[in-house]
Coordinates of C-alpha atoms and ligand atoms in Angstrom, one line a residue:
X310 CA -17.4 76.8 43.0
X311 CA -14.3 76.6 45.3
X312 CA -11.5 74.3 44.2
X313 CA -12.2 71.6 46.7
X314 CA -15.8 71.1 45.8
X315 CA -14.9 71.3 42.1
X316 CA -12.4 68.5 42.5
X317 CA -14.8 66.4 44.5
X318 CA -17.5 66.9 41.8
X319 CA -15.1 65.8 39.1
X320 CA -13.9 62.7 40.9
X321 CA -17.1 61.4 42.6
X322 CA -20.2 60.1 41.0
X323 CA -23.3 62.3 41.7
X324 CA -24.5 60.0 44.4
X325 CA -21.2 59.8 46.2
X326 CA -20.7 63.6 45.8
X327 CA -24.1 64.2 47.4
X328 CA -23.3 61.9 50.3
X329 CA -20.1 63.8 51.0
X330 CA -21.6 67.3 50.6
X331 CA -24.6 66.5 52.8
X332 CA -22.1 66.5 55.6
X333 CA -21.4 70.2 55.8
X334 CA -17.9 70.1 57.1
X335 CA -15.3 72.0 55.1
X336 CA -12.3 70.5 57.1
X337 CA -13.5 67.1 56.2
X338 CA -14.0 68.0 52.5
X339 CA -10.4 69.4 52.4
X340 CA -9.1 66.2 53.9
X341 CA -10.9 64.0 51.3
X342 CA -9.9 66.3 48.4
X343 CA -6.3 66.2 49.5
X344 CA -6.3 62.4 49.8
X345 CA -7.8 62.0 46.3
X346 CA -5.2 64.3 44.8
X347 CA -2.4 62.4 46.6
X348 CA -3.5 58.8 46.1
X349 CA -5.2 59.1 42.8
X350 CA -7.9 56.4 43.0
X351 CA -9.8 55.0 40.0
X352 CA -13.1 55.6 41.9
X353 CA -14.4 56.7 45.3
X354 CA -17.1 55.2 47.5
X355 CA -18.7 57.1 50.3
X356 CA -20.0 54.8 53.0
X357 CA -23.0 55.9 55.0
X358 CA -24.6 54.1 57.9
X359 CA -26.9 52.1 55.6
X360 CA -26.6 48.3 55.8
X361 CA -26.5 48.2 52.0
X362 CA -23.2 50.2 52.2
X363 CA -21.7 47.9 54.6
X364 CA -22.7 45.0 52.4
X365 CA -21.0 46.7 49.5
X366 CA -17.8 46.8 51.4
X367 CA -18.1 43.1 52.4
X368 CA -18.6 42.1 48.8
X369 CA -15.7 44.3 47.7
X370 CA -13.4 42.5 50.1
X371 CA -14.3 39.2 48.5
X372 CA -14.2 40.6 44.9
X373 CA -10.7 41.9 45.5
X374 CA -9.6 38.7 47.2
X375 CA -8.6 40.5 50.3
X376 CA -11.0 38.1 52.1
X377 CA -12.1 34.7 51.1
X378 CA -15.4 33.2 52.1
X379 CA -15.2 30.2 54.5
X380 CA -17.5 27.2 54.9
X381 CA -19.9 28.9 57.4
X382 CA -22.2 31.8 56.3
X383 CA -20.8 35.2 57.2
X384 CA -17.3 33.9 57.9
X385 CA -14.3 35.1 55.9
X386 CA -10.6 34.9 56.1
X387 CA -7.9 37.5 55.4
X388 CA -4.2 37.1 55.2
X389 CA -1.6 39.7 56.0
X390 CA 1.9 39.4 54.4
X391 CA 4.4 37.0 56.0
X392 CA 6.3 39.8 57.6
X393 CA 3.3 42.0 58.3
X394 CA 1.8 40.1 61.3
X395 CA 1.9 42.6 64.1
X396 CA 2.2 46.2 65.1
X397 CA 5.3 47.8 63.7
X398 CA 6.6 49.8 66.7
X399 CA 9.8 50.9 65.0
X400 CA 8.1 52.5 62.1
X401 CA 5.2 54.1 64.0
X402 CA 6.3 57.6 64.8
X403 CA 4.9 61.0 65.9
X404 CA 5.4 63.8 63.4
X405 CA 7.2 66.3 65.7
X406 CA 6.9 70.0 64.9
X407 CA 10.0 72.1 65.7
X408 CA 10.3 73.1 69.4
X409 CA 8.0 70.4 70.7
X410 CA 9.1 67.6 72.9
X411 CA 7.6 64.2 73.7
X412 CA 10.5 62.7 75.7
X413 CA 13.0 60.1 74.7
X414 CA 10.6 57.1 75.2
X415 CA 8.3 58.1 72.3
X416 CA 9.3 57.4 68.8
X417 CA 9.2 60.6 66.6
X418 CA 10.4 62.1 63.4
X419 CA 10.9 65.7 62.4
X420 CA 7.6 66.7 61.0
X421 CA 8.3 68.1 57.6
X422 CA 10.7 65.2 56.7
X423 CA 8.2 62.7 58.0
X424 CA 5.3 64.1 56.1
X425 CA 7.3 64.3 52.9
X426 CA 8.4 60.7 53.3
X427 CA 5.0 59.2 54.1
X428 CA 3.2 61.2 51.4
X429 CA 5.8 60.1 48.9
X430 CA 4.8 56.5 49.6
X431 CA 1.1 57.4 49.4
X432 CA 1.5 59.2 46.1
X433 CA -0.5 57.4 43.4
X434 CA -0.9 54.5 45.8
X435 CA -4.6 54.0 44.8
X436 CA -4.2 54.0 41.0
X437 CA -6.7 51.5 39.6
X438 CA -8.3 51.0 43.0
X439 CA -11.4 52.2 44.7
X440 CA -11.0 54.6 47.6
X441 CA -13.3 54.0 50.5
X442 CA -14.5 56.9 52.6
X443 CA -16.0 55.7 55.9
X444 CA -17.4 57.5 58.9
X445 CA -17.4 55.8 62.3
X446 CA -17.9 56.9 65.9
X447 CA -15.6 56.2 68.8
X448 CA -17.7 55.5 71.9
X449 CA -21.5 55.3 72.0
X450 CA -23.3 57.5 69.6
X451 CA -24.6 60.9 70.9
X452 CA -22.6 60.9 74.1
X453 CA -20.1 63.1 75.8
X454 CA -17.6 60.4 75.1
X455 CA -18.3 60.2 71.3
X456 CA -15.6 61.2 68.8
X457 CA -16.5 61.4 65.1
X458 CA -13.9 59.8 62.8
X459 CA -13.3 59.5 59.1
X460 CA -11.3 56.7 57.7
X461 CA -10.0 56.7 54.1
X462 CA -8.6 53.4 52.9
X463 CA -8.1 51.4 49.8
X464 CA -8.5 48.2 51.8
X465 CA -12.0 46.7 52.0
X466 CA -10.7 44.4 54.7
X467 CA -9.8 47.5 56.8
X468 CA -13.2 49.1 56.2
X469 CA -15.0 45.8 56.8
X470 CA -13.2 45.3 60.1
X471 CA -14.1 48.8 61.2
X472 CA -17.7 48.2 60.4
X473 CA -17.6 45.3 62.9
X474 CA -15.5 47.1 65.5
X475 CA -17.1 50.6 65.6
X476 CA -20.4 52.3 65.7
X477 CA -21.6 53.9 62.5
X478 CA -20.6 57.6 62.2
X479 CA -22.2 59.2 59.2
X480 CA -25.2 60.5 61.2
X481 CA -22.8 61.4 64.0
X482 CA -20.8 63.5 61.5
X483 CA -24.0 65.5 60.8
X484 CA -24.3 66.3 64.5
X485 CA -20.8 67.8 64.7
X486 CA -21.6 70.3 61.9
X487 CA -18.6 72.3 60.8
X488 CA -16.5 71.3 63.8
X489 CA -12.9 70.3 63.1
X490 CA -12.7 68.1 66.2
X491 CA -12.9 64.8 64.3
X492 CA -10.1 62.3 63.9
X493 CA -8.9 61.5 60.4
X494 CA -7.1 58.4 59.1
X495 CA -5.6 57.9 55.7
X496 CA -4.4 54.4 54.8
X497 CA -3.2 52.7 51.7
X498 CA -2.0 49.1 51.6
X499 CA 0.4 50.2 48.7
X500 CA 1.4 47.9 46.0
X501 CA 0.1 44.3 46.4
X502 CA 1.6 41.0 45.5
X503 CA -0.6 37.9 46.0
X504 CA -3.1 40.3 47.6
X505 CA -0.7 41.4 50.4
X506 CA 1.3 44.6 50.8
X507 CA 4.6 44.1 48.9
X508 CA 6.8 47.0 50.1
X509 CA 7.1 46.2 53.7
X510 CA 10.4 48.1 54.0
X511 CA 8.4 51.2 53.3
X512 CA 5.7 50.4 55.9
X513 CA 5.0 53.6 57.8
X514 CA 2.5 54.7 60.5
X515 CA 3.0 58.5 61.1
X516 CA 0.9 60.4 63.5
X517 CA 0.2 64.1 63.3
X518 CA -1.1 65.1 66.8
X519 CA -1.7 68.7 65.9
X520 CA -3.9 67.7 62.9
X521 CA -5.7 64.8 64.6
X522 CA -4.5 62.8 61.6
X523 CA -2.7 59.5 61.0
X524 CA -1.1 58.2 57.8
X525 CA -0.6 54.5 57.4
X526 CA 1.0 52.9 54.3
X527 CA 2.4 49.6 52.9
X528 CA 0.8 47.5 55.6
X529 CA -2.4 45.6 56.2
X530 CA -2.2 44.2 59.7
X531 CA -5.1 45.6 61.7
X532 CA -3.0 47.1 64.5
X533 CA -1.2 49.2 61.9
X534 CA -4.2 50.0 59.7
X535 CA -7.5 50.1 61.5
X536 CA -7.3 53.8 62.3
X537 CA -9.9 53.8 65.1
X538 CA -8.0 51.2 67.1
X539 CA -4.5 52.0 68.4
X540 CA -3.9 55.0 66.1
X541 CA -7.0 56.8 67.5
X542 CA -5.9 55.8 71.0
X543 CA -2.8 57.9 70.5
X544 CA -4.9 60.9 69.4
X545 CA -7.3 60.4 72.2
X546 CA -4.6 60.3 74.9
X547 CA -3.5 63.7 73.8
X548 CA -7.0 65.1 73.6
X549 CA -8.0 63.6 77.0
X550 CA -4.9 65.1 78.5
X551 CA -6.0 68.6 77.4
X552 CA -9.6 68.1 78.4
X553 CA -9.2 66.2 81.7
X554 CA -10.3 62.6 80.8
X555 CA -8.4 59.4 80.3
X556 CA -8.0 57.2 77.2
X557 CA -6.7 53.8 78.3
X558 CA -5.7 50.4 76.9
X559 CA -8.4 48.8 79.0
X560 CA -11.2 46.2 78.9
X561 CA -14.5 46.9 80.7
X562 CA -16.3 44.0 82.3
X563 CA -19.4 43.8 84.5
X564 CA -18.5 41.5 87.5
X565 CA -21.6 39.8 88.9
X566 CA -21.5 39.8 92.7
X567 CA -24.1 38.4 95.2
X568 CA -27.8 39.2 94.9
X569 CA -27.7 40.3 91.3
X570 CA -25.2 43.1 92.0
X571 CA -23.0 44.2 89.0
X572 CA -19.8 46.1 89.6
X573 CA -17.8 47.3 86.6
X574 CA -14.1 47.0 86.3
X575 CA -11.7 48.4 83.8
X576 CA -8.5 46.5 83.2
X577 CA -5.2 47.3 81.6
X578 CA -3.1 44.4 80.4
X579 CA -0.4 44.3 77.7
X580 CA -1.5 42.4 74.6
X581 CA -1.8 38.7 74.9
X582 CA -1.8 38.6 78.8
X583 CA -5.3 37.5 79.4
X584 CA -7.1 40.8 78.7
X585 CA -9.8 39.5 76.4
X586 CA -10.3 36.4 78.5
X587 CA -10.8 38.5 81.6
X588 CA -13.4 40.6 79.9
X589 CA -15.1 37.3 78.8
X590 CA -15.0 35.6 82.2
X591 CA -17.8 33.0 82.5
X592 CA -20.9 34.3 84.3
X593 CA -19.8 37.9 83.8
X594 CA -20.8 40.4 81.1
X595 CA -18.6 42.2 78.7
X596 CA -18.6 45.8 77.8
X597 CA -15.3 45.9 75.9
X598 CA -12.0 44.1 75.6
X599 CA -9.4 46.7 74.5
X600 CA -9.9 50.5 74.8
X601 CA -11.9 52.6 77.2
X602 CA -12.4 56.3 77.8
X603 CA -12.9 57.4 81.4
X604 CA -14.6 60.6 82.4
X605 CA -15.8 62.2 85.6
X606 CA -19.5 62.8 85.8
X607 CA -21.2 64.1 88.9
X608 CA -18.4 63.1 91.2
X609 CA -18.1 59.6 89.8
X610 CA -15.8 57.9 87.4
X611 CA -17.6 56.5 84.4
X612 CA -16.3 54.8 81.3
X613 CA -17.3 53.5 77.9
X614 CA -15.9 51.0 75.4
X615 CA -14.9 53.0 72.4
X616 CA -15.5 49.9 70.3
X617 CA -18.3 47.5 69.8
X618 CA -16.4 44.5 68.5
X619 CA -13.4 42.4 69.4
X620 CA -10.2 42.0 67.3
X621 CA -9.0 39.2 69.5
X622 CA -6.1 36.7 69.5
X623 CA -7.5 33.4 68.3
X624 CA -4.7 31.2 69.7
X625 CA -6.0 29.0 72.5
X626 CA -9.6 29.9 71.9
X627 CA -11.2 26.5 72.6
X628 CA -14.4 25.1 74.1
X629 CA -13.0 24.9 77.5
X630 CA -11.2 28.2 78.0
X631 CA -13.3 30.5 75.8
X632 CA -16.6 28.7 75.2
X633 CA -18.6 31.8 74.2
X634 CA -16.0 33.0 71.6
X635 CA -15.6 29.4 70.4
X636 CA -19.3 29.2 69.8
X637 CA -19.3 32.4 67.8
X638 CA -16.3 31.2 65.7
X639 CA -18.0 28.0 64.8
X640 CA -21.5 29.2 64.0
X641 CA -23.1 31.4 61.3
X642 CA -22.5 35.1 61.9
X643 CA -20.2 37.9 60.8
X644 CA -16.6 36.9 61.6
X645 CA -13.3 37.8 59.9
X646 CA -10.5 35.4 60.7
X647 CA -7.0 36.5 60.0
X648 CA -3.8 34.6 59.6
X649 CA -5.3 31.2 60.6
X650 CA -4.9 27.9 58.6
X651 CA -7.6 27.1 56.0
X652 CA -8.1 23.5 54.9
X653 CA -9.4 22.2 51.6
X654 CA -13.0 22.4 52.9
X655 CA -12.5 26.2 53.7
X656 CA -12.6 25.5 57.4
X657 CA -10.4 27.6 59.7
X658 CA -7.9 26.1 62.2
X659 CA -5.7 27.7 64.8
X660 CA -3.2 26.8 67.5
X661 CA -4.7 25.7 70.7
X662 CA -8.2 25.2 69.3
X663 CA -8.5 21.9 71.1
X664 CA -8.6 19.6 68.1
X665 CA -5.9 18.1 65.9
X666 CA -4.6 20.4 63.2
X667 CA -4.5 19.4 59.6
X668 CA -1.0 18.7 58.2
X669 CA -1.6 20.9 55.1
X670 CA -3.6 23.9 53.9
X671 CA -3.2 27.6 53.3
X672 CA -1.9 30.1 55.8
X673 CA -0.1 33.4 55.9
X674 CA 2.9 31.8 54.2
X675 CA 0.8 30.5 51.2
X676 CA 0.5 26.8 50.6
X677 CA 1.5 25.2 53.9
X678 CA 2.4 21.7 55.0
X679 CA 3.6 20.5 58.4
X680 CA 7.3 21.1 58.8
X681 CA 7.5 24.0 56.3
X682 CA 10.3 26.4 57.2
X683 CA 10.8 30.1 56.4
X684 CA 13.9 31.6 54.8
X685 CA 15.7 31.6 58.2
X686 CA 15.0 27.9 58.7
X687 CA 12.4 28.5 61.4
X688 CA 9.4 26.2 61.4
X689 CA 6.2 28.0 60.2
X690 CA 3.3 27.2 62.6
X691 CA -0.1 26.2 61.2
X692 CA -1.6 29.5 62.2
X693 CA 0.3 32.6 63.3
X694 CA 0.7 33.1 67.0
X695 CA -0.9 36.6 66.6
X696 CA -3.7 35.3 64.3
X697 CA -7.0 37.1 65.1
X698 CA -10.7 37.0 64.8
X699 CA -12.9 40.0 64.5
X700 CA -16.5 39.9 65.6
X701 CA -19.4 42.0 67.1
X702 CA -19.8 42.0 70.9
X703 CA -23.6 42.3 70.7
X704 CA -23.6 39.0 68.9
X705 CA -22.2 37.3 72.0
X706 CA -24.5 35.9 74.7
X707 CA -22.6 37.6 77.5
X708 CA -22.8 41.2 76.0
X709 CA -23.5 43.6 78.9
X710 CA -26.8 45.5 78.4
X711 CA -25.2 48.9 79.1
X712 CA -22.6 48.5 76.3
X713 CA -24.2 51.4 74.3
X714 CA -25.2 53.6 77.3
X715 CA -24.2 57.2 76.4
X716 CA -23.5 57.8 80.1
X717 CA -21.1 54.9 80.2
X718 CA -20.9 52.6 83.3
X719 CA -19.8 53.4 86.8
X720 CA -16.2 52.2 87.4
X721 CA -15.9 50.3 90.7
X722 CA -12.4 49.1 90.2
X723 CA -9.3 49.4 88.0
X724 CA -7.1 46.3 87.4
X725 CA -3.5 46.3 86.2
X726 CA -2.2 43.0 84.9
X727 CA 1.0 41.7 83.3
X728 CA 2.9 38.5 82.4
X729 CA 5.1 38.0 85.5
X730 CA 6.5 34.6 86.4
X731 CA 8.1 35.4 89.8
X732 CA 7.2 38.6 91.6
X733 CA 3.5 39.7 92.1
X734 CA 0.8 37.7 93.9
X735 CA -2.3 36.7 91.9
X736 CA -4.4 39.6 93.2
X737 CA -3.7 42.6 95.4
X738 CA -5.5 45.8 96.2
X739 CA -3.5 49.0 96.4
X740 CA -3.9 51.1 99.6
X741 CA -5.3 54.1 97.8
X742 CA -5.6 55.7 94.3
X743 CA -2.2 57.3 94.2
X744 CA -0.3 54.3 95.3
X745 CA -2.3 52.1 92.9
X746 CA -1.5 54.4 90.0
X747 CA 2.2 54.4 90.9
X748 CA 2.9 50.9 92.2
X749 CA 0.4 48.9 90.2
X750 CA 0.1 51.0 87.0
X751 CA 3.2 53.1 86.5
X752 CA 5.5 50.2 87.6
X753 CA 3.8 47.6 85.4
X754 CA 6.2 45.2 83.7
X755 CA 5.4 42.3 81.4
X756 CA 7.1 39.6 79.5
X757 CA 6.8 40.3 75.7
X758 CA 4.4 38.3 73.4
X759 CA 3.7 37.8 69.7
X760 CA 1.4 40.8 69.5
X761 CA 4.4 43.1 68.5
X762 CA 7.3 42.3 66.2
X763 CA 10.4 41.2 68.1
X764 CA 11.6 38.6 70.6
X765 CA 9.1 37.0 72.9
X766 CA 9.5 36.4 76.7
X767 CA 11.6 39.5 77.5
X768 CA 10.6 41.4 80.7
X769 CA 9.7 44.9 79.6
X770 CA 8.4 48.0 81.3
X771 CA 4.9 49.0 80.1
X772 CA 3.3 51.6 82.3
X773 CA -0.5 51.1 82.5
X774 CA 0.0 48.7 79.4
X775 CA -0.3 51.9 77.5
X776 CA 3.4 52.7 76.7
X777 CA 3.1 51.7 73.1
X778 CA 0.3 54.2 72.6
X779 CA 1.4 57.2 74.7
X780 CA 1.4 60.5 72.8
X781 CA 2.3 62.8 75.7
X782 CA 5.4 62.7 77.9
X783 CA 5.3 59.8 80.4
X784 CA 5.5 62.0 83.5
X785 CA 2.6 64.1 82.3
X786 CA 0.6 60.9 81.7
X787 CA 1.2 59.7 85.2
X788 CA 0.3 63.1 86.6
X789 CA -3.0 63.0 84.7
X790 CA -3.8 59.7 86.1
X791 CA -3.0 60.8 89.7
X792 CA -5.0 64.0 89.3
X793 CA -7.9 62.3 87.7
X794 CA -9.2 61.2 91.2
X795 CA -8.5 64.5 92.9
X796 CA -12.1 65.7 93.2
X797 CA -13.7 62.3 93.6
X798 CA -14.8 61.3 97.1
X799 CA -14.7 57.6 96.5
X800 CA -12.4 56.8 93.6
X801 CA -12.4 53.3 92.1
X802 CA -10.2 50.8 94.0
X803 CA -7.1 49.8 92.2
X804 CA -5.9 46.2 91.9
X805 CA -3.0 44.3 90.4
X806 CA -3.4 40.7 89.1
X807 CA -0.9 38.2 87.9
X808 CA -2.1 35.1 86.1
X809 CA 1.4 33.9 85.1
X810 CA 3.2 33.1 88.4
X811 CA 5.4 30.0 88.0
X812 CA 7.0 27.5 90.4
X813 CA 10.7 26.7 90.4
X814 CA 10.2 24.1 87.7
X815 CA 8.6 26.6 85.4
X816 CA 5.0 25.3 85.8
X817 CA 2.2 27.8 86.2
X818 CA 0.8 28.0 89.8
X819 CA -2.7 28.8 88.7
X820 CA -5.2 27.3 86.3
X821 CA -6.7 29.5 83.5
X822 CA -10.0 29.6 85.3
X823 CA -8.7 31.0 88.6
X824 CA -8.8 34.5 87.3
X825 CA -12.6 34.5 87.9
X826 CA -11.9 34.1 91.6
X827 CA -9.5 37.1 91.7
X828 CA -12.0 39.3 89.9
X829 CA -14.9 38.2 92.1
X830 CA -12.8 38.9 95.2
X831 CA -12.1 42.4 93.9
X832 CA -15.9 42.8 93.4
X833 CA -16.5 41.9 97.1
X834 CA -13.8 44.4 98.1
X835 CA -15.2 47.2 96.1
X836 CA -18.5 46.6 97.9
X837 CA -16.9 46.3 101.4
X838 CA -18.1 42.7 101.8
X839 CA -14.8 41.1 102.9
X840 CA -11.8 41.9 105.0
X841 CA -8.2 41.5 103.7
X842 CA -4.6 40.9 104.8
X843 CA -2.3 43.9 104.8
X844 CA 1.1 43.3 103.1
X845 CA 3.9 45.8 102.4
X846 CA 2.4 46.5 99.0
X847 CA -1.3 46.4 99.5
X848 CA -4.2 44.2 100.6
X849 CA -4.5 40.5 99.6
X850 CA -7.4 38.1 100.2
X851 CA -7.9 36.1 103.4
X852 CA -7.6 32.4 102.8
X853 CA -11.2 31.6 103.9
X854 CA -12.7 34.1 101.4
X855 CA -10.7 32.6 98.5
X856 CA -11.6 29.0 99.6
X857 CA -15.3 29.9 99.5
X858 CA -15.0 31.6 96.1
X859 CA -13.1 28.6 94.6
X860 CA -15.7 26.3 96.0
X861 CA -18.8 28.3 95.0
X862 CA -17.6 29.4 91.5
X863 CA -15.1 26.8 90.4
X864 CA -16.2 23.8 92.5
X865 CA -12.7 23.2 93.5
X866 CA -11.0 22.9 96.9
X867 CA -8.4 25.7 97.4
X868 CA -5.9 24.5 100.0
X869 CA -3.9 26.5 102.5
X870 CA -0.8 25.2 100.7
X871 CA -2.0 26.7 97.4
X872 CA -2.7 29.9 99.2
X873 CA 0.8 30.1 100.8
X874 CA 2.6 29.2 97.6
X875 CA 0.7 31.7 95.5
X876 CA 0.4 34.6 97.9
X877 CA 3.8 34.4 99.6
X878 CA 5.3 37.9 99.5
X879 CA 8.5 37.6 97.5
X880 CA 10.6 40.4 99.0
X881 CA 13.8 40.1 96.9
X882 CA 11.8 40.0 93.7
X883 CA 9.6 43.0 94.7
X884 CA 12.7 45.0 95.7
X885 CA 14.4 44.1 92.4
X886 CA 11.3 45.2 90.5
X887 CA 11.3 48.6 92.2
X888 CA 15.0 49.0 91.4
X889 CA 14.5 48.1 87.7
X890 CA 11.6 50.4 87.3
X891 CA 13.0 53.3 89.3
X892 CA 16.1 53.2 87.1
X893 CA 14.0 53.6 84.0
X894 CA 12.2 56.6 85.5
X895 CA 15.5 58.2 86.7
X896 CA 17.3 57.6 83.4
X897 CA 14.7 58.0 80.7
X898 CA 11.7 60.0 82.1
X899 CA 12.8 63.5 82.8
X900 CA 9.4 64.7 83.9
X901 CA 8.7 61.9 86.4
X902 CA 6.6 63.4 89.2
X903 CA 8.5 63.4 92.6
X904 CA 5.6 61.6 94.2
X905 CA 6.6 58.5 92.2
X906 CA 10.1 58.4 93.7
X907 CA 8.7 59.1 97.2
X908 CA 6.2 56.3 96.9
X909 CA 8.8 53.9 95.6
X910 CA 11.0 54.8 98.6
X911 CA 8.1 54.3 101.0
X912 CA 7.2 50.9 99.6
X913 CA 10.8 49.8 99.6
X914 CA 11.0 50.8 103.3
X915 CA 8.0 48.7 104.1
X916 CA 9.3 45.7 102.2
X917 CA 12.7 46.0 104.0
X918 CA 11.0 46.2 107.4
X919 CA 9.0 43.1 106.6
X920 CA 12.1 41.3 105.4
X921 CA 13.9 42.1 108.7
X922 CA 11.0 40.7 110.6
X923 CA 10.0 37.7 108.5
X924 CA 12.7 36.9 106.0
X925 CA 12.7 36.9 102.2
X926 CA 9.6 34.9 101.5
X927 CA 6.7 35.7 103.8
X928 CA 3.7 33.4 104.2
X929 CA 0.5 35.5 104.2
X930 CA -0.5 33.7 107.4
X931 CA 2.5 35.5 109.1
X932 CA 0.9 38.8 108.3
X933 CA -2.5 38.3 109.7
X934 CA -3.5 40.3 112.8
X935 CA -0.5 42.5 112.9
Ligands
SPV2495 C1 -3.1 44.7 70.9 O1 -2.0 44.2 70.3 O2 -3.0 45.3 72.0 C2 -4.3 44.6 70.2 C3 -4.4 44.3 68.8 O3 -5.4 44.9 70.8 S1 -3.7 45.6 67.8 O4 -4.8 46.1 67.0 O5 -2.6 45.0 67.1 O6 -3.3 46.7 68.7
MN2496 MN1 -4.9 46.0 72.6

């Protein structure tokens, strides 16, 4: 018997060994054997697609105190360490082989040194613990979009989260036979103290693009550990680039237009900028809220949600702004809360939930009472600003019926959004695909949020909201996006949205609910139902179309003054944005396609011509009929 099978036979119970060997995939067996040798677990559990196996993982999460049951059946709460509350961008790196280049914007480490370092942290990391071997599928099962994945982890919380977020993959693994084209993830939370990762200084997330492999260690926060989420996105961007499809940080929503028409939109927004709430807009249907793959099929762009659950920000989920999620979070069903406040009755509370918060309880800092401060003297909020919930989309009443369609859904429009207080109008359509990719997507900026470690509120460049996850040079990524529509007769329309425009006093110009109108206007545009006003940067709505949408869908009166204030073209701010972003491309992105600079120059020229004619701030009414 070859060494690998011998080792597996020694370390696994007969049942678990059979489960693994039934999948006749030598590359997968090698990966498992190597992980066992390295991490040295006390036992190994192989999870199949059976409900009983998922139940075992849920129970293990409780037994190990990684999750605690809450007062509603099916609800549990998990805490990450006090300093382990978001994605660690600094310690997430590509393992770079000699002679390969990713460009200065991508964080990398020389491969042999990086492998040695991360494996030294993984060495014997699972002593005394159970290793969980899980199989999941990215994308709908049995589809051109599907990618089989194996996750090895010692965290039942990670495995439990994945069982909610992804489709089962054991049967899918049988279908791929001996192929090596699967993604593999090895995670250990490392040494624990009070059930959370102790050695945060040794937190590492290292990505081996050649091996379709990601190592993650000494961390529990989902964005660092749930392999199929942002770690797989990095592997998929590289694979899509080789195979001619796109892997994007995008929601997918079915927008419901007149006469029962449904038009699907994908949307890329940086974390915590209204992405989930756009995918959950009242009256529309959700396909996904975070990651989409786009492929061309028969001359059309189609896409899938690679997930089937939501790992969403819980802050501000309340009956008014997110009624469907609030309902799911307050009724029986499978939900994992993370980093919220738990009271003595095992009830979860979070910032912005719309009711008064208790003054004491348990949160990510341990025992908490109002006014508690951390070692730096900063007040600790009741729940963390990046606290999350994890639930199944099919459990929601607004789940789109095509969520699992192996052919994906037809993409009518693509939306780019960001947190921008002073530049872009609430919604605008790009003149064409290339200009949309360049001026809406590649020029995307956003003010930072609590979803990553570091200061909040700083304006940062984030092309296609995908910068954190790019695994190919930026110029190549832009080129791929441009070329994607080359052989498509009617590519999706591209829009920008901005929900965060403020007046001079710093108050938001729009209500949270207004985004529904912007999306429904885009739906009408995709279907050629309404005209638009031409601006130097694209097409914006006509006042009367918005007034009707506000009246019909939000039952509010939208005034001409609102329209002028929100849709004024802000020439100095738009020019400054072009300058800022162009500087980044000139200085930091050596492979920027020339068409990006040419398009910036063209748009700058149009802005300046409009400025000469109308001044710095142009009312949309001044642009009509010209
Ligand atoms: C995001 O931050 O974009 C998320 C959550 O969707 S994470 O898993 O942290 O990436
Ligand atoms: Mn995300």
